[in-house]
Amino acid sequence: MRPFTYTRAETLEEAVHAARRDGSRVLAGGTTLVDLMRTDVVSPDHVVDIGRIAGLDRIEHDGPVLRFGALAKMADVAADPVVRDEYPVLAESLRRAASQQLRNMATIGGNLLQRTRCPYFRDGVSPCNKRTPGSGCGALTGPHREHAVFGGSDACIAVYPGDFGTALAAFDATVDLIGVEGARALPFAELHTDVLDRPEVETTLRQGELITGVTVPVTPVLRRSAYIKVGDRAGYSFAIASAAVGLDIRDGVVVDARVALGGVAPRPWRSTAAEEALVGKPFSTDLVKEAGVAAFADAEPRKDNLVKVALGKRVVEQACLTAYSRGEL
Ligand SMILES: Cc1cc2nc3c(=O)[nH]c(=O)nc-3n(C[C@H](O)[C@H](O)[C@H](O)COP(=O)(O)OP(=O)(O)OC[C@H]3O[C@@H](n4cnc5c(N)ncnc54)[C@H](O)[C@@H]3O)c2cc1C
Ligand code: SF4
């Protein structure tokens, strides 16, 4: 690990001031950042610890929106009785992520900004355009079973690994940010970038900008919802494919549908094709199959990750059926 300076910020103002310097990185729970620093995959000059800033850990659910502070722990949001009982997709996406120990430490803001688990990126030595721009991409020529079937490029085919981000992508969430130029609210869909030819640029955050929280509108689709994830193990593994689904069904007909896919693209991937396949039609088991097919119609798998297409369709179907079974809460 390279030497770095360390600032423990007590207030947001202090944090923003410290994080504006080039070479700064924000530290929240540290469950991703410290790993990457230990292996020199990420080598910040300055680390700005925001973990003690008061008030950023609130979970609020009165009124027309839910709001989670950036320092709310994944475990606390997943276990919150209102989130758990009324907004199942959010609680499930958090419960299915990592381990209980990690969730006790890891924060909502850090979860959204976690880096890819691409093994070539993390081993610190393989060619990797994301770690060392211009060095090439080990995954394009080597085994790539975990990699993207949507949205990759000739520069990078890594997937975004987060589960909560996949859920947020389906439900019109907004991210609250603060930086030297003040506060702003960003649609969650605009937080992560497509890799295109610059895989090292993963978000639209400005230098030194911090996430202060996430806002999610309360809608019928958020209530009748589900998150289904398939990984290599039942627990404690990243998604090979996952789906967040929300349904609004009136008189047996789907009037609104939300579908987002995880583990298959460089960013949380909303599937408008699956949504269009569902809306306006009577809900049925055939319909959810159509939604699965529509979700993966434009997939571009490579030789090692064909499985993601077959699996992904089933995951979408299962998420639709589970959401449906929850009825109107
Ligand atoms: C073994 C293992 C298994 C895991 N499995 C899963 C899984 O299945 N699903 C899943 O979703 N995740 C999984 N994770 C990832 C885990 O959820 C993340 O490590 C965690 O959520 C990151 O939160 P943190 O607070 O520790 O972030 P940190 O490690 O502190 O930070 C992560 C990144 O976010 C930045 N950052 C943090 N907070 C802010 C902020 N408020 N504003 C701006 N930048 C910020 C940091 O600079 C850093 O780049 C796993 C992790 C491990 C180690
Ligand atoms: S897929 Fe992306 S992160 Fe992985 S080696 Fe290639 S450039 Fe690096």
XYZ file of C-alpha atoms and ligand atoms in Angstrom:
390
model
C 0.000 0.000 0.000
C 1.370 3.428 -0.928
C 1.582 6.138 1.760
C -1.328 8.580 1.847
C -2.612 11.373 4.052
C -5.758 10.820 6.086
C -8.464 13.288 7.090
C -11.341 12.377 9.356
C -14.105 14.801 8.410
C -16.551 15.821 11.149
C -18.838 17.782 8.822
C -19.891 17.669 5.187
C -18.175 21.013 4.586
C -14.863 19.592 5.864
C -15.303 16.492 3.745
C -16.039 18.433 0.567
C -13.089 20.735 1.206
C -10.719 17.795 1.757
C -12.064 15.708 -1.121
C -11.682 18.476 -3.709
C -7.923 17.845 -3.906
C -6.727 15.771 -6.861
C -5.896 12.228 -5.817
C -8.473 12.161 -2.990
C -10.740 9.229 -2.250
C -13.652 9.127 0.133
C -13.740 6.340 2.713
C -17.099 5.245 4.170
C -17.319 1.651 5.485
C -14.049 0.799 3.739
C -15.132 -2.717 2.711
C -14.200 -2.159 -0.923
C -11.777 0.740 -0.851
C -9.375 -0.745 1.704
C -9.140 -4.014 -0.263
C -8.282 -2.114 -3.431
C -5.708 0.012 -1.621
C -4.039 -3.013 -0.031
C -3.479 -4.512 -3.473
C -2.442 -1.160 -5.022
C -5.273 -1.357 -7.529
C -6.315 2.052 -6.212
C -3.648 4.334 -4.734
C -5.099 7.593 -3.430
C -2.840 10.394 -2.203
C -5.456 11.500 0.331
C -8.148 9.506 2.078
C -11.122 11.444 3.424
C -12.986 9.444 6.049
C -16.646 10.495 6.125
C -17.741 7.679 8.445
C -18.231 9.928 11.487
C -20.287 12.703 9.891
C -23.440 13.036 11.960
C -26.896 12.722 10.454
C -25.945 10.950 7.237
C -27.236 7.588 8.421
C -30.941 8.415 8.544
C -33.609 6.142 7.096
C -36.789 8.111 6.386
C -40.087 6.767 5.096
C -42.790 9.254 5.985
C -44.494 10.829 3.002
C -44.304 10.253 -0.735
C -40.614 9.297 -0.854
C -38.146 7.042 0.949
C -34.800 8.575 1.803
C -31.671 6.737 2.842
C -28.643 8.693 4.060
C -25.357 7.783 2.386
C -23.956 6.436 5.660
C -26.968 4.263 6.484
C -25.635 0.735 6.831
C -26.827 -1.837 4.331
C -27.878 -4.076 7.230
C -29.968 -1.339 8.865
C -31.833 -0.474 5.673
C -32.459 -4.160 4.897
C -33.799 -4.770 8.410
C -35.897 -1.625 8.691
C -39.430 -2.980 9.265
C -41.117 -0.552 6.869
C -38.598 -1.139 4.071
C -38.702 -4.892 4.655
C -42.496 -5.209 4.717
C -43.614 -2.550 2.247
C -40.822 -2.245 -0.327
C -39.579 -5.818 -0.737
C -37.309 -5.233 -3.734
C -35.137 -2.809 -1.783
C -34.754 -4.993 1.304
C -34.123 -8.117 -0.796
C -31.474 -6.501 -2.958
C -29.597 -5.543 0.195
C -30.145 -8.833 2.017
C -28.848 -10.792 -0.979
C -25.659 -8.694 -1.119
C -22.424 -9.718 0.603
C -22.473 -11.190 4.144
C -24.101 -10.001 7.354
C -20.698 -8.857 8.666
C -20.037 -6.820 5.546
C -23.541 -5.366 5.554
C -23.053 -4.259 9.155
C -20.073 -2.161 8.040
C -20.897 -1.211 4.458
C -22.881 1.903 3.616
C -25.508 2.714 1.019
C -23.321 5.364 -0.638
C -20.299 3.051 -0.780
C -22.428 0.241 -2.140
C -23.542 2.340 -5.096
C -19.959 3.323 -5.916
C -18.296 -0.062 -5.480
C -15.871 -1.025 -8.225
C -16.222 -3.976 -10.574
C -15.246 -7.464 -9.434
C -13.599 -8.209 -12.806
C -10.680 -10.435 -11.742
C -8.289 -8.828 -14.246
C -9.012 -5.408 -12.744
C -8.492 -6.662 -9.211
C -5.370 -8.783 -9.709
C -3.306 -5.638 -10.262
C -1.135 -7.167 -13.022
C -3.301 -8.175 -16.011
C -3.888 -5.714 -18.821
C -6.929 -3.678 -17.817
C -8.126 -0.436 -19.407
C -10.136 0.387 -16.322
C -7.146 0.174 -13.953
C -4.472 1.378 -16.396
C -6.016 3.194 -19.380
C -4.579 2.009 -22.684
C -3.128 -1.248 -21.305
C -5.729 -3.503 -22.964
C -8.403 -5.803 -21.593
C -7.569 -9.241 -20.224
C -11.196 -10.319 -20.328
C -11.596 -9.815 -24.080
C -8.935 -12.445 -24.764
C -9.103 -14.515 -21.561
C -11.967 -16.313 -19.790
C -14.942 -13.984 -19.378
C -17.754 -15.981 -17.816
C -18.632 -13.196 -15.338
C -18.628 -10.442 -17.930
C -21.217 -8.282 -19.690
C -23.775 -9.334 -22.273
C -25.065 -5.770 -22.636
C -23.311 -2.443 -23.007
C -19.712 -3.656 -23.259
C -17.229 -2.175 -25.713
C -13.961 -3.095 -27.406
C -12.268 -1.503 -24.401
C -14.075 -3.220 -21.493
C -16.758 -5.814 -20.776
C -16.809 -5.603 -16.972
C -20.084 -5.729 -15.066
C -21.302 -3.466 -12.310
C -21.572 -5.776 -9.304
C -24.029 -4.032 -6.960
C -27.458 -5.397 -6.088
C -29.032 -2.314 -4.510
C -28.136 -0.220 -7.564
C -29.996 -2.683 -9.760
C -33.108 -2.223 -7.625
C -32.784 1.565 -7.677
C -32.456 1.573 -11.469
C -35.978 0.213 -11.822
C -37.717 2.725 -9.585
C -36.721 6.237 -10.668
C -34.432 6.884 -7.716
C -32.481 10.105 -7.321
C -29.030 10.520 -5.797
C -28.336 13.567 -3.632
C -24.849 14.976 -4.069
C -22.763 17.729 -2.541
C -19.577 19.232 -3.897
C -17.653 22.470 -4.079
C -20.280 23.879 -6.426
C -23.072 23.077 -3.964
C -25.761 20.421 -3.742
C -27.543 18.785 -6.663
C -29.924 15.896 -7.247
C -29.039 13.454 -10.006
C -31.377 10.838 -11.490
C -29.868 7.492 -10.451
C -29.887 6.435 -14.119
C -27.293 9.161 -14.782
C -24.897 8.226 -11.963
C -23.076 5.404 -13.764
C -21.638 5.802 -17.252
C -21.505 3.420 -20.217
C -17.962 2.136 -20.635
C -17.599 2.971 -24.339
C -13.943 3.818 -24.930
C -13.209 5.192 -21.441
C -13.775 2.378 -18.953
C -11.793 4.206 -16.273
C -14.623 6.758 -16.022
C -17.395 4.967 -14.147
C -19.590 7.746 -12.799
C -20.648 11.281 -13.575
C -19.556 12.516 -10.134
C -17.412 15.643 -10.206
C -14.040 15.768 -8.418
C -14.677 15.738 -4.691
C -18.423 15.255 -4.963
C -20.018 13.140 -2.232
C -23.232 11.194 -2.173
C -25.310 12.374 0.774
C -28.326 10.150 0.214
C -30.719 8.366 -2.086
C -34.378 9.237 -2.650
C -36.914 6.755 -4.001
C -40.514 7.725 -4.885
C -43.168 5.532 -3.292
C -45.261 4.019 -6.086
C -47.500 0.966 -6.492
C -44.731 -0.764 -8.487
C -42.318 -0.344 -5.592
C -44.743 -2.076 -3.263
C -45.531 -5.069 -5.468
C -41.926 -5.892 -6.169
C -39.174 -8.503 -5.921
C -35.436 -8.963 -6.381
C -34.179 -12.323 -7.624
C -30.478 -13.072 -7.898
C -28.536 -16.080 -9.095
C -24.875 -16.438 -8.205
C -22.430 -19.298 -7.887
C -23.613 -19.933 -4.316
C -26.919 -19.353 -2.567
C -25.363 -16.761 -0.271
C -22.400 -14.444 -0.303
C -21.703 -14.263 -4.005
C -22.063 -11.673 -6.727
C -24.836 -11.940 -9.307
C -24.285 -13.949 -12.457
C -27.690 -12.507 -13.311
C -30.306 -10.713 -11.251
C -33.564 -8.866 -11.805
C -35.489 -6.220 -9.917
C -39.162 -6.147 -10.886
C -42.125 -4.034 -9.827
C -45.692 -4.485 -11.079
C -48.898 -2.523 -10.884
C -51.791 -4.771 -11.868
C -55.410 -3.618 -12.088
C -58.239 -6.029 -12.896
C -55.665 -8.595 -13.956
C -53.953 -6.262 -16.444
C -50.418 -4.934 -16.007
C -50.720 -1.138 -16.027
C -47.131 -0.375 -15.008
C -44.013 -2.521 -14.902
C -40.412 -1.905 -13.924
C -37.578 -4.246 -14.782
C -33.856 -3.792 -14.183
C -31.098 -6.349 -14.653
C -27.947 -6.902 -12.618
C -24.707 -8.796 -13.258
C -25.040 -8.425 -17.017
C -23.900 -4.892 -17.907
C -21.334 -2.239 -16.934
C -23.994 -0.324 -15.037
C -27.376 -1.117 -13.500
C -29.396 -1.969 -16.597
C -33.016 -0.966 -16.936
C -34.882 -3.148 -19.426
C -37.514 -1.033 -21.132
C -38.008 -3.906 -23.610
C -39.190 -6.173 -20.795
C -41.368 -3.415 -19.373
C -43.008 -2.828 -22.774
C -43.620 -6.560 -23.150
C -45.587 -6.565 -19.884
C -47.599 -3.333 -19.917
C -51.170 -3.364 -21.211
C -51.526 -7.158 -21.143
C -53.271 -9.590 -18.790
C -50.752 -11.043 -16.339
C -49.982 -14.716 -17.003
C -47.147 -17.213 -16.891
C -46.827 -16.911 -20.683
C -46.539 -13.153 -20.345
C -43.625 -13.363 -17.917
C -41.843 -15.709 -20.316
C -42.294 -13.082 -23.035
C -40.837 -10.483 -20.689
C -37.760 -12.658 -20.092
C -37.257 -13.163 -23.827
C -37.709 -9.437 -24.500
C -35.237 -8.540 -21.745
C -32.446 -10.517 -23.422
C -33.404 -10.098 -27.098
C -30.575 -7.600 -27.659
C -27.972 -9.378 -25.522
C -24.534 -9.888 -27.068
C -23.023 -12.804 -25.188
C -19.505 -14.098 -25.828
C -18.391 -17.696 -25.837
C -17.953 -18.073 -22.049
C -21.013 -16.179 -20.852
C -23.865 -17.519 -22.994
C -25.294 -18.905 -19.763
C -26.212 -15.398 -18.653
C -28.868 -15.161 -21.353
C -30.644 -18.397 -20.446
C -30.308 -17.701 -16.739
C -31.269 -14.047 -17.058
C -34.561 -14.887 -18.780
C -35.484 -17.245 -15.944
C -34.497 -14.679 -13.350
C -36.789 -12.083 -14.948
C -39.653 -14.613 -15.060
C -39.135 -15.559 -11.428
C -38.952 -11.943 -10.283
C -42.233 -11.198 -12.128
C -43.957 -14.200 -10.548
C -42.674 -13.353 -7.071
C -43.727 -9.715 -7.382
C -47.160 -10.812 -8.616
C -47.598 -13.201 -5.704
C -47.188 -10.344 -3.276
C -50.454 -8.788 -4.363
C -51.257 -5.210 -3.552
C -49.879 -4.322 -0.138
C -16.467 -10.526 -0.058
C -17.414 -9.465 -0.536
C -18.630 -9.841 -1.098
C -19.511 -8.858 -1.541
N -20.703 -9.222 -2.128
C -21.532 -8.253 -2.610
C -22.743 -8.578 -3.263
O -23.096 -9.744 -3.427
N -23.533 -7.557 -3.700
C -23.196 -6.240 -3.536
O -23.954 -5.354 -3.927
N -22.050 -5.906 -2.948
C -21.216 -6.871 -2.489
N -20.043 -6.523 -1.912
C -19.635 -5.134 -1.939
C -20.060 -4.394 -0.695
O -21.436 -4.287 -0.679
C -19.369 -3.050 -0.797
O -18.020 -3.286 -0.464
C -19.930 -2.023 0.154
O -21.281 -1.788 -0.047
C -19.178 -0.719 0.004
O -19.590 0.167 1.014
P -18.533 0.856 1.945
O -19.287 1.821 2.789
O -17.678 -0.125 2.664
O -17.686 1.636 0.850
P -16.122 2.020 0.759
O -15.298 0.799 0.564
O -15.783 2.913 1.902
O -16.175 2.871 -0.548
C -16.496 2.296 -1.794
C -16.315 3.349 -2.892
O -17.301 4.353 -2.769
C -16.730 5.634 -2.541
N -17.627 6.265 -1.570
C -18.123 5.690 -0.442
N -19.051 6.476 0.101
C -19.141 7.584 -0.668
C -19.937 8.767 -0.621
N -20.869 8.957 0.313
N -19.760 9.702 -1.585
C -18.840 9.516 -2.569
N -18.060 8.412 -2.666
C -18.220 7.453 -1.734
C -15.325 5.363 -2.063
O -14.439 6.411 -2.386
C -14.986 4.092 -2.812
O -14.558 4.392 -4.111
C -19.159 -7.486 -1.414
C -17.939 -7.123 -0.830
C -17.070 -8.089 -0.403
C -15.767 -7.667 0.201
S -13.303 -6.110 -18.626
Fe -12.838 -3.993 -18.058
S -12.233 -4.174 -15.923
Fe -12.041 -6.210 -16.815
S -9.959 -6.390 -17.666
Fe -11.220 -5.622 -19.310
S -10.954 -3.410 -19.123
Fe -10.357 -4.251 -17.158
